[in-house]
mmCIF file of C-alpha atoms in Angstrom:
data_model
loop_
_atom_site.group_PDB
_atom_site.id
_atom_site.type_symbol
_atom_site.label_atom_id
_atom_site.label_comp_id
_atom_site.label_asym_id
_atom_site.label_seq_id
_atom_site.Cartn_x
_atom_site.Cartn_y
_atom_site.Cartn_z
ATOM 1 C CA UNK A 1 -17.698 15.598 11.439
ATOM 2 C CA UNK A 2 -19.195 14.841 14.255
ATOM 3 C CA UNK A 3 -22.313 13.874 12.965
ATOM 4 C CA UNK A 4 -20.742 11.145 11.204
ATOM 5 C CA UNK A 5 -18.306 9.952 13.831
ATOM 6 C CA UNK A 6 -21.460 9.653 16.177
ATOM 7 C CA UNK A 7 -23.133 7.682 12.993
ATOM 8 C CA UNK A 8 -19.632 5.002 13.407
ATOM 9 C CA UNK A 9 -19.609 4.748 16.881
ATOM 10 C CA UNK A 10 -23.754 4.024 16.576
ATOM 11 C CA UNK A 11 -22.663 1.103 13.907
ATOM 12 C CA UNK A 12 -20.283 -0.068 16.132
ATOM 13 C CA UNK A 13 -22.242 -0.820 18.915
ATOM 14 C CA UNK A 14 -24.714 -2.102 16.390
ATOM 15 C CA UNK A 15 -22.005 -4.326 14.476
ATOM 16 C CA UNK A 16 -21.109 -5.725 18.735
ATOM 17 C CA UNK A 17 -24.956 -6.824 18.946
ATOM 18 C CA UNK A 18 -24.874 -8.534 15.285
ATOM 19 C CA UNK A 19 -22.133 -10.722 16.296
ATOM 20 C CA UNK A 20 -23.721 -11.902 19.374
ATOM 21 C CA UNK A 21 -26.479 -12.780 17.694
ATOM 22 C CA UNK A 22 -26.785 -16.680 17.223
ATOM 23 C CA UNK A 23 -27.875 -16.261 14.021
ATOM 24 C CA UNK A 24 -24.740 -14.259 12.753
ATOM 25 C CA UNK A 25 -22.260 -16.740 14.547
ATOM 26 C CA UNK A 26 -23.851 -19.622 12.676
ATOM 27 C CA UNK A 27 -23.222 -17.765 9.070
ATOM 28 C CA UNK A 28 -19.415 -17.752 8.399
ATOM 29 C CA UNK A 29 -19.858 -15.497 5.512
ATOM 30 C CA UNK A 30 -21.889 -12.750 7.447
ATOM 31 C CA UNK A 31 -19.784 -13.051 10.542
ATOM 32 C CA UNK A 32 -16.721 -12.768 8.675
ATOM 33 C CA UNK A 33 -17.902 -9.513 7.180
ATOM 34 C CA UNK A 34 -19.562 -7.986 10.120
ATOM 35 C CA UNK A 35 -16.099 -9.013 12.286
ATOM 36 C CA UNK A 36 -13.923 -7.172 9.321
ATOM 37 C CA UNK A 37 -15.744 -4.288 9.066
ATOM 38 C CA UNK A 38 -15.930 -3.933 13.007
ATOM 39 C CA UNK A 39 -12.287 -4.009 12.844
ATOM 40 C CA UNK A 40 -11.801 -1.248 10.224
ATOM 41 C CA UNK A 41 -13.807 1.277 12.134
ATOM 42 C CA UNK A 42 -12.696 0.164 15.670
ATOM 43 C CA UNK A 43 -9.192 3.004 15.755
ATOM 44 C CA UNK A 44 -12.074 5.647 14.802
ATOM 45 C CA UNK A 45 -14.671 4.517 17.682
ATOM 46 C CA UNK A 46 -11.590 4.577 20.303
ATOM 47 C CA UNK A 47 -10.313 7.687 19.228
ATOM 48 C CA UNK A 48 -13.752 9.405 18.986
ATOM 49 C CA UNK A 49 -14.250 8.214 22.536
ATOM 50 C CA UNK A 50 -10.800 9.229 23.689
ATOM 51 C CA UNK A 51 -11.808 12.837 22.441
ATOM 52 C CA UNK A 52 -15.313 12.669 24.474
ATOM 53 C CA UNK A 53 -13.806 11.853 27.132
ATOM 54 C CA UNK A 54 -11.005 14.086 26.968
ATOM 55 C CA UNK A 55 -13.889 17.339 26.028
ATOM 56 C CA UNK A 56 -15.409 16.353 29.545
ATOM 57 C CA UNK A 57 -12.584 16.563 31.161
ATOM 58 C CA UNK A 58 -12.000 19.702 29.843
ATOM 59 C CA UNK A 59 -16.049 21.164 30.668
ATOM 60 C CA UNK A 60 -15.177 20.044 34.530
ATOM 61 C CA UNK A 61 -11.899 22.167 34.400
ATOM 62 C CA UNK A 62 -13.412 24.907 33.031
ATOM 63 C CA UNK A 63 -16.460 24.587 35.658
ATOM 64 C CA UNK A 64 -13.945 24.424 38.135
ATOM 65 C CA UNK A 65 -12.496 27.914 37.432
ATOM 66 C CA UNK A 66 -15.986 29.232 38.285
ATOM 67 C CA UNK A 67 -15.674 28.145 42.215
ATOM 68 C CA UNK A 68 -13.370 29.799 44.773
ATOM 69 C CA UNK A 69 -10.162 28.649 44.146
ATOM 70 C CA UNK A 70 -6.690 29.699 45.803
ATOM 71 C CA UNK A 71 -4.562 30.781 43.080
ATOM 72 C CA UNK A 72 -2.428 27.369 43.390
ATOM 73 C CA UNK A 73 -5.315 25.348 42.580
ATOM 74 C CA UNK A 74 -6.559 27.863 40.185
ATOM 75 C CA UNK A 75 -3.028 27.620 38.314
ATOM 76 C CA UNK A 76 -3.158 23.597 38.435
ATOM 77 C CA UNK A 77 -6.649 23.747 36.754
ATOM 78 C CA UNK A 78 -5.556 26.224 33.944
ATOM 79 C CA UNK A 79 -2.247 24.214 33.231
ATOM 80 C CA UNK A 80 -4.700 20.999 32.955
ATOM 81 C CA UNK A 81 -6.738 22.868 30.437
ATOM 82 C CA UNK A 82 -4.074 24.032 28.138
ATOM 83 C CA UNK A 83 -2.420 19.901 27.976
ATOM 84 C CA UNK A 84 -6.214 19.038 27.224
ATOM 85 C CA UNK A 85 -6.319 21.680 24.512
ATOM 86 C CA UNK A 86 -3.560 20.141 22.959
ATOM 87 C CA UNK A 87 -4.743 16.643 23.103
ATOM 88 C CA UNK A 88 -7.996 17.742 21.917
ATOM 89 C CA UNK A 89 -6.411 19.112 18.892
ATOM 90 C CA UNK A 90 -4.342 16.218 18.034
ATOM 91 C CA UNK A 91 -7.422 13.553 18.444
ATOM 92 C CA UNK A 92 -9.016 15.921 16.103
ATOM 93 C CA UNK A 93 -5.951 15.837 13.998
ATOM 94 C CA UNK A 94 -6.397 12.005 13.889
ATOM 95 C CA UNK A 95 -10.302 11.804 13.725
ATOM 96 C CA UNK A 96 -9.748 13.399 10.321
ATOM 97 C CA UNK A 97 -7.754 11.476 8.945
ATOM 98 C CA UNK A 98 -9.810 8.681 9.903
ATOM 99 C CA UNK A 99 -12.788 9.539 8.093
ATOM 100 C CA UNK A 100 -10.776 9.763 4.922
ATOM 101 C CA UNK A 101 -12.486 6.867 2.585
ATOM 102 C CA UNK A 102 -10.303 3.978 2.756
ATOM 103 C CA UNK A 103 -8.898 1.974 -0.112
ATOM 104 C CA UNK A 104 -10.662 -0.978 -0.065
ATOM 105 C CA UNK A 105 -7.551 -2.735 -1.141
ATOM 106 C CA UNK A 106 -5.400 -1.251 1.785
ATOM 107 C CA UNK A 107 -5.113 -4.656 3.516
ATOM 108 C CA UNK A 108 -4.381 -6.957 0.897
ATOM 109 C CA UNK A 109 -1.061 -9.073 -0.462
ATOM 110 C CA UNK A 110 0.383 -7.270 -3.432
ATOM 111 C CA UNK A 111 1.679 -8.531 -6.527
ATOM 112 C CA UNK A 112 4.300 -6.483 -7.912
ATOM 113 C CA UNK A 113 6.161 -6.770 -11.046
ATOM 114 C CA UNK A 114 10.212 -4.912 -11.218
ATOM 115 C CA UNK A 115 11.246 -4.370 -15.255
ATOM 116 C CA UNK A 116 14.884 -3.444 -16.495
ATOM 117 C CA UNK A 117 13.904 -0.697 -18.854
ATOM 118 C CA UNK A 118 16.425 2.124 -20.688
ATOM 119 C CA UNK A 119 19.397 1.168 -19.962
ATOM 120 C CA UNK A 120 20.308 -2.223 -20.993
ATOM 121 C CA UNK A 121 22.501 -4.641 -18.356
ATOM 122 C CA UNK A 122 22.724 -1.479 -16.380
ATOM 123 C CA UNK A 123 18.783 -1.147 -15.704
ATOM 124 C CA UNK A 124 18.628 -4.844 -15.461
ATOM 125 C CA UNK A 125 21.158 -4.356 -12.265
ATOM 126 C CA UNK A 126 18.949 -1.853 -10.986
ATOM 127 C CA UNK A 127 15.764 -3.890 -10.840
ATOM 128 C CA UNK A 128 17.765 -6.247 -8.757
ATOM 129 C CA UNK A 129 18.755 -3.386 -6.428
ATOM 130 C CA UNK A 130 14.880 -2.194 -6.220
ATOM 131 C CA UNK A 131 14.084 -6.016 -5.652
ATOM 132 C CA UNK A 132 16.585 -6.478 -2.962
ATOM 133 C CA UNK A 133 15.424 -2.751 -1.678
ATOM 134 C CA UNK A 134 11.631 -4.172 -1.630
ATOM 135 C CA UNK A 135 12.590 -7.518 0.328
ATOM 136 C CA UNK A 136 14.271 -5.995 3.042
ATOM 137 C CA UNK A 137 11.158 -3.605 3.840
ATOM 138 C CA UNK A 138 9.038 -6.605 3.203
ATOM 139 C CA UNK A 139 11.884 -8.689 5.688
ATOM 140 C CA UNK A 140 11.415 -5.381 8.331
ATOM 141 C CA UNK A 141 7.436 -5.448 8.285
ATOM 142 C CA UNK A 142 7.334 -9.497 9.126
ATOM 143 C CA UNK A 143 6.005 -9.762 5.181
ATOM 144 C CA UNK A 144 6.171 -13.034 3.326
ATOM 145 C CA UNK A 145 7.854 -13.045 -0.348
ATOM 146 C CA UNK A 146 7.226 -15.256 -3.193
ATOM 147 C CA UNK A 147 8.865 -15.094 -6.205
ATOM 148 C CA UNK A 148 6.069 -16.086 -9.110
ATOM 149 C CA UNK A 149 8.388 -15.355 -12.343
ATOM 150 C CA UNK A 150 12.142 -14.378 -12.807
ATOM 151 C CA UNK A 151 14.199 -13.709 -15.782
ATOM 152 C CA UNK A 152 18.236 -12.947 -14.826
ATOM 153 C CA UNK A 153 20.464 -11.495 -17.269
ATOM 154 C CA UNK A 154 24.403 -12.568 -17.279
ATOM 155 C CA UNK A 155 25.739 -10.350 -15.896
ATOM 156 C CA UNK A 156 23.148 -10.427 -12.695
ATOM 157 C CA UNK A 157 19.989 -8.152 -12.242
ATOM 158 C CA UNK A 158 16.462 -8.939 -13.762
ATOM 159 C CA UNK A 159 14.809 -8.549 -17.055
ATOM 160 C CA UNK A 160 12.077 -9.592 -15.041
ATOM 161 C CA UNK A 161 10.965 -10.182 -11.620
ATOM 162 C CA UNK A 162 7.130 -11.126 -10.778
ATOM 163 C CA UNK A 163 6.804 -11.543 -7.094
ATOM 164 C CA UNK A 164 4.163 -11.244 -4.272
ATOM 165 C CA UNK A 165 4.385 -10.145 -0.985
ATOM 166 C CA UNK A 166 2.175 -11.752 1.879
ATOM 167 C CA UNK A 167 1.282 -9.445 4.808
ATOM 168 C CA UNK A 168 -1.403 -7.306 6.251
ATOM 169 C CA UNK A 169 -1.424 -3.765 4.849
ATOM 170 C CA UNK A 170 1.194 -4.599 1.940
ATOM 171 C CA UNK A 171 -0.525 -2.597 -0.413
ATOM 172 C CA UNK A 172 -0.966 0.262 1.646
ATOM 173 C CA UNK A 173 2.168 0.988 1.823
ATOM 174 C CA UNK A 174 3.405 -0.176 -1.452
ATOM 175 C CA UNK A 175 0.969 1.214 -4.020
ATOM 176 C CA UNK A 176 3.091 4.395 -4.306
ATOM 177 C CA UNK A 177 5.557 2.668 -6.024
ATOM 178 C CA UNK A 178 4.105 2.406 -9.323
ATOM 179 C CA UNK A 179 5.827 4.298 -12.073
ATOM 180 C CA UNK A 180 9.314 4.527 -13.266
ATOM 181 C CA UNK A 181 12.306 4.660 -11.352
ATOM 182 C CA UNK A 182 15.475 6.286 -12.401
ATOM 183 C CA UNK A 183 19.366 5.541 -11.768
ATOM 184 C CA UNK A 184 22.361 7.509 -12.357
ATOM 185 C CA UNK A 185 25.721 6.227 -11.343
ATOM 186 C CA UNK A 186 28.989 5.208 -12.848
ATOM 187 C CA UNK A 187 28.756 1.463 -14.196
ATOM 188 C CA UNK A 188 31.383 -1.039 -13.244
ATOM 189 C CA UNK A 189 32.059 -1.555 -16.930
ATOM 190 C CA UNK A 190 32.859 2.096 -17.559
ATOM 191 C CA UNK A 191 36.215 2.857 -17.456
ATOM 192 C CA UNK A 192 35.923 6.815 -18.372
ATOM 193 C CA UNK A 193 34.092 7.143 -14.679
ATOM 194 C CA UNK A 194 31.180 8.576 -16.487
ATOM 195 C CA UNK A 195 27.574 8.842 -14.785
ATOM 196 C CA UNK A 196 25.169 6.709 -16.424
ATOM 197 C CA UNK A 197 21.221 7.397 -16.057
ATOM 198 C CA UNK A 198 18.670 4.048 -16.600
ATOM 199 C CA UNK A 199 15.021 2.949 -15.691
ATOM 200 C CA UNK A 200 13.724 0.751 -14.171
ATOM 201 C CA UNK A 201 9.675 0.309 -13.941
ATOM 202 C CA UNK A 202 7.273 -1.101 -10.722
ATOM 203 C CA UNK A 203 4.004 -2.344 -10.728
ATOM 204 C CA UNK A 204 2.426 -3.105 -7.917
ATOM 205 C CA UNK A 205 -1.361 -4.644 -7.813
ATOM 206 C CA UNK A 206 -3.378 -5.592 -5.034
ATOM 207 C CA UNK A 207 -4.206 -9.732 -5.133
ATOM 208 C CA UNK A 208 -7.777 -10.208 -6.009
ATOM 209 C CA UNK A 209 -10.240 -12.628 -5.070
ATOM 210 C CA UNK A 210 -11.873 -14.954 -7.700
ATOM 211 C CA UNK A 211 -15.590 -13.064 -6.630
ATOM 212 C CA UNK A 212 -13.734 -9.540 -7.565
ATOM 213 C CA UNK A 213 -12.603 -10.769 -10.903
ATOM 214 C CA UNK A 214 -14.719 -13.137 -12.998
ATOM 215 C CA UNK A 215 -12.393 -15.167 -15.325
ATOM 216 C CA UNK A 216 -14.084 -17.327 -17.148
ATOM 217 C CA UNK A 217 -12.127 -21.009 -18.242
ATOM 218 C CA UNK A 218 -13.509 -20.155 -22.284
ATOM 219 C CA UNK A 219 -11.709 -16.648 -22.046
ATOM 220 C CA UNK A 220 -8.384 -18.704 -21.250
ATOM 221 C CA UNK A 221 -5.964 -20.418 -23.585
ATOM 222 C CA UNK A 222 -3.218 -22.229 -21.471
ATOM 223 C CA UNK A 223 -0.111 -23.309 -22.683
ATOM 224 C CA UNK A 224 2.401 -25.351 -21.095
ATOM 225 C CA UNK A 225 6.003 -25.794 -21.571
ATOM 226 C CA UNK A 226 9.167 -26.721 -19.885
ATOM 227 C CA UNK A 227 11.177 -24.368 -17.699
ATOM 228 C CA UNK A 228 13.972 -22.669 -18.850
ATOM 229 C CA UNK A 229 17.109 -20.858 -16.812
ATOM 230 C CA UNK A 230 19.226 -18.075 -18.195
ATOM 231 C CA UNK A 231 20.521 -18.419 -21.339
ATOM 232 C CA UNK A 232 17.286 -20.311 -22.630
ATOM 233 C CA UNK A 233 18.790 -23.548 -21.585
ATOM 234 C CA UNK A 234 16.191 -26.021 -20.414
ATOM 235 C CA UNK A 235 16.107 -27.022 -16.878
ATOM 236 C CA UNK A 236 13.194 -29.450 -16.787
ATOM 237 C CA UNK A 237 12.587 -32.003 -18.924
ATOM 238 C CA UNK A 238 8.703 -32.296 -17.788
ATOM 239 C CA UNK A 239 5.965 -29.470 -19.112
ATOM 240 C CA UNK A 240 5.491 -27.754 -15.593
ATOM 241 C CA UNK A 241 5.750 -24.250 -16.674
ATOM 242 C CA UNK A 242 2.816 -22.584 -17.800
ATOM 243 C CA UNK A 243 1.439 -19.624 -19.703
ATOM 244 C CA UNK A 244 -2.199 -18.113 -19.585
ATOM 245 C CA UNK A 245 -3.646 -15.802 -22.029
ATOM 246 C CA UNK A 246 -6.889 -13.695 -21.148
ATOM 247 C CA UNK A 247 -8.372 -13.407 -24.572
ATOM 248 C CA UNK A 248 -10.900 -10.681 -23.967
ATOM 249 C CA UNK A 249 -8.018 -8.554 -22.687
ATOM 250 C CA UNK A 250 -4.773 -10.124 -24.539
ATOM 251 C CA UNK A 251 -2.995 -10.111 -21.020
ATOM 252 C CA UNK A 252 -0.441 -12.903 -20.901
ATOM 253 C CA UNK A 253 0.828 -14.406 -17.866
ATOM 254 C CA UNK A 254 3.590 -17.195 -17.654
ATOM 255 C CA UNK A 255 5.103 -19.172 -14.403
ATOM 256 C CA UNK A 256 7.611 -21.743 -14.298
ATOM 257 C CA UNK A 257 9.139 -20.848 -10.737
ATOM 258 C CA UNK A 258 7.666 -24.386 -9.227
ATOM 259 C CA UNK A 259 8.151 -27.960 -10.543
ATOM 260 C CA UNK A 260 4.612 -28.720 -10.432
ATOM 261 C CA UNK A 261 2.463 -27.703 -13.376
ATOM 262 C CA UNK A 262 -0.699 -26.944 -10.905
ATOM 263 C CA UNK A 263 1.246 -24.757 -8.711
ATOM 264 C CA UNK A 264 2.469 -22.914 -11.341
ATOM 265 C CA UNK A 265 -0.711 -22.192 -12.871
ATOM 266 C CA UNK A 266 -2.583 -21.502 -9.380
ATOM 267 C CA UNK A 267 0.553 -18.723 -9.508
ATOM 268 C CA UNK A 268 -0.136 -17.573 -12.914
ATOM 269 C CA UNK A 269 -3.584 -17.169 -12.060
ATOM 270 C CA UNK A 270 -3.068 -14.863 -9.138
ATOM 271 C CA UNK A 271 -1.166 -12.753 -11.537
ATOM 272 C CA UNK A 272 -3.696 -12.941 -14.244
ATOM 273 C CA UNK A 273 -6.272 -11.605 -11.929
ATOM 274 C CA UNK A 274 -4.551 -8.807 -10.649
ATOM 275 C CA UNK A 275 -3.695 -7.341 -13.964
ATOM 276 C CA UNK A 276 -6.981 -7.519 -15.284
ATOM 277 C CA UNK A 277 -8.358 -6.205 -11.828
ATOM 278 C CA UNK A 278 -5.307 -3.441 -12.299
ATOM 279 C CA UNK A 279 -6.307 -2.965 -15.992
ATOM 280 C CA UNK A 280 -10.052 -2.359 -15.070
ATOM 281 C CA UNK A 281 -9.139 -0.328 -12.260
ATOM 282 C CA UNK A 282 -6.704 2.088 -14.180
ATOM 283 C CA UNK A 283 -8.899 2.708 -16.726
ATOM 284 C CA UNK A 284 -11.793 3.701 -13.569
ATOM 285 C CA UNK A 285 -8.703 6.220 -12.456
ATOM 286 C CA UNK A 286 -8.403 7.790 -15.804
ATOM 287 C CA UNK A 287 -12.094 8.782 -15.840
ATOM 288 C CA UNK A 288 -11.511 10.097 -12.203
ATOM 289 C CA UNK A 289 -8.247 11.932 -13.173
ATOM 290 C CA UNK A 290 -9.686 13.802 -15.859
ATOM 291 C CA UNK A 291 -11.762 15.613 -13.671
ATOM 292 C CA UNK A 292 -8.982 15.843 -10.694
ATOM 293 C CA UNK A 293 -5.374 14.557 -10.549
ATOM 294 C CA UNK A 294 -4.174 13.190 -7.108
ATOM 295 C CA UNK A 295 -1.155 14.703 -5.547
ATOM 296 C CA UNK A 296 1.129 12.132 -5.807
ATOM 297 C CA UNK A 297 -0.087 10.915 -9.388
ATOM 298 C CA UNK A 298 -1.706 8.522 -10.990
ATOM 299 C CA UNK A 299 0.957 5.665 -10.542
ATOM 300 C CA UNK A 300 1.125 4.847 -14.111
ATOM 301 C CA UNK A 301 4.660 3.027 -14.826
ATOM 302 C CA UNK A 302 5.653 5.611 -17.330
ATOM 303 C CA UNK A 303 5.431 8.364 -14.827
ATOM 304 C CA UNK A 304 8.836 9.053 -13.822
ATOM 305 C CA UNK A 305 8.199 9.193 -9.648
ATOM 306 C CA UNK A 306 11.949 9.028 -8.250
ATOM 307 C CA UNK A 307 15.352 9.528 -8.923
ATOM 308 C CA UNK A 308 18.448 7.186 -6.848
ATOM 309 C CA UNK A 309 21.668 9.117 -7.337
ATOM 310 C CA UNK A 310 24.711 7.165 -6.732
ATOM 311 C CA UNK A 311 27.744 10.040 -6.644
ATOM 312 C CA UNK A 312 25.486 12.114 -4.196
ATOM 313 C CA UNK A 313 23.988 9.397 -2.329
ATOM 314 C CA UNK A 314 20.558 11.068 -2.744
ATOM 315 C CA UNK A 315 17.114 9.973 -3.359
ATOM 316 C CA UNK A 316 14.392 12.484 -4.876
ATOM 317 C CA UNK A 317 10.736 11.395 -5.396
ATOM 318 C CA UNK A 318 9.683 14.017 -7.789
ATOM 319 C CA UNK A 319 5.804 13.923 -6.789
ATOM 320 C CA UNK A 320 6.377 15.437 -3.446
ATOM 321 C CA UNK A 321 9.449 17.478 -3.847
ATOM 322 C CA UNK A 322 11.199 14.608 -1.179
ATOM 323 C CA UNK A 323 14.902 14.796 -1.547
ATOM 324 C CA UNK A 324 16.804 12.623 1.116
ATOM 325 C CA UNK A 325 21.039 11.606 1.225
ATOM 326 C CA UNK A 326 20.531 8.525 2.734
ATOM 327 C CA UNK A 327 20.544 6.356 -0.817
ATOM 328 C CA UNK A 328 22.519 3.597 0.949
ATOM 329 C CA UNK A 329 20.139 3.015 3.656
ATOM 330 C CA UNK A 330 17.066 3.153 1.361
ATOM 331 C CA UNK A 331 18.650 0.482 -0.862
ATOM 332 C CA UNK A 332 19.108 -1.553 2.195
ATOM 333 C CA UNK A 333 15.387 -1.832 3.079
ATOM 334 C CA UNK A 334 14.977 1.364 4.822
ATOM 335 C CA UNK A 335 12.381 3.062 2.064
ATOM 336 C CA UNK A 336 9.867 3.291 4.766
ATOM 337 C CA UNK A 337 10.725 7.216 5.425
ATOM 338 C CA UNK A 338 10.258 7.763 1.557
ATOM 339 C CA UNK A 339 6.847 5.679 1.656
ATOM 340 C CA UNK A 340 5.840 7.433 4.597
ATOM 341 C CA UNK A 341 6.226 10.790 3.700
ATOM 342 C CA UNK A 342 3.730 9.690 0.834
ATOM 343 C CA UNK A 343 1.278 8.779 2.855
ATOM 344 C CA UNK A 344 0.991 11.835 4.696
ATOM 345 C CA UNK A 345 0.361 14.137 1.412
ATOM 346 C CA UNK A 346 -1.875 11.791 0.066
ATOM 347 C CA UNK A 347 -4.247 11.683 3.165
ATOM 348 C CA UNK A 348 -3.478 15.634 2.809
ATOM 349 C CA UNK A 349 -4.463 15.825 -0.400
ATOM 350 C CA UNK A 350 -7.392 13.672 0.254
ATOM 351 C CA UNK A 351 -8.587 15.467 3.429
ATOM 352 C CA UNK A 352 -8.552 19.019 1.219
ATOM 353 C CA UNK A 353 -10.516 17.432 -1.377
ATOM 354 C CA UNK A 354 -13.167 16.124 1.386
ATOM 355 C CA UNK A 355 -13.478 19.328 2.664
ATOM 356 C CA UNK A 356 -14.100 20.855 -0.814
#
C-alpha cells in the first residue's frame, strides 16, 4: 500500500512541475487534464503526508522514552504515543479507501428517469413522491435540477419524468438509486383502509460528453411534433417538440419541455447519449457480474432495491438490510443517511476485492 501511496505522491509532484511548464499552460486541453488529475489525487497525497508526519512524531516520542525522563514526563510521552497510534490507525483506514479505484463518472452530472410501474395511479403518485424526494436532496446539496420531459396523470404524479441534476459529485451519490422502489400504503381512494403495494422504477445515468459516446447524424432519425399537455391536448401550435430515434440501438428520446425546437433537441441529445452510454456500460457490467457481483447489486431497474412502508413510517434498503424508521423525513429529501450507508458498504466490498 505504501509503495502505491509514494507513487501517487511522486505523480502529484510531477504534475506540479507540468502545470508550471509554459508549454502546458498554453495548451488548454493538457492544462485541463493535468489539473483534473492533480485535483483527483490531492486528498490522497494530503492524507499520506499527514500519516508520514504522525509516523515521525511517533518515532520521536518512542525515542524519548529511551532517555532518562521523570515519571510525569514519561507518562505524558506515553499518552502522546497512544493518541498518535489512534491517529495513525484512522489515517491508514482513510488511505485504504482513497486507494480504491475511483469511478470515472463520479463527478458528473446525472440524468434521472422515474416511471410509475405496477399500481396504476398509485404508482404514478409514488413516482411524484420520489421526484420530490430527489429534488429536495439535490437542493440540500446545492445542485440544480432541469426537467427534460414529464408525463403527468389526471390525479397527480407522473407516468414518467426525466430530469437532469447538475452538480459536482451528483453521480457518486445518486448512482445507488438505480432500481425498483416499492411503496406500501393506503391510497386516498381506498375506502376500506387496505394497504396497497405499488412500484416505481428509477434509472440513473451519468451525463456524457460527445467525445465519450460517438453518435453519428446518419444514425439518428429526427421527428418534430406539437407539444401536448395532460390528457394529450395540444399546448403549442409550433412543431417545437422533438423525438430522436437512434437506429442502431432502437433507443427513442422525446423532449417538449422547451418552447424552442433547438433547445429541445439539445436536451434530447443529452439523454440519448446517456442512454447509449448506459446500455454499453450495463453490457460490460453484466460480463463482470458473471464473475463477481457487487454487494449493492447491479443497479438493474428490475431489481427491487427499497421499500417505503407508510403505516410503519419505515424505509428498508434490501441490498444492505438497512431499516430506518424515518420515512417522513426521507421523503422530505433526507435520504442521505441511506445513500451514505450504501457508499460505505460499496467501499468495504471494493476494498475486500482489492485485498483478495
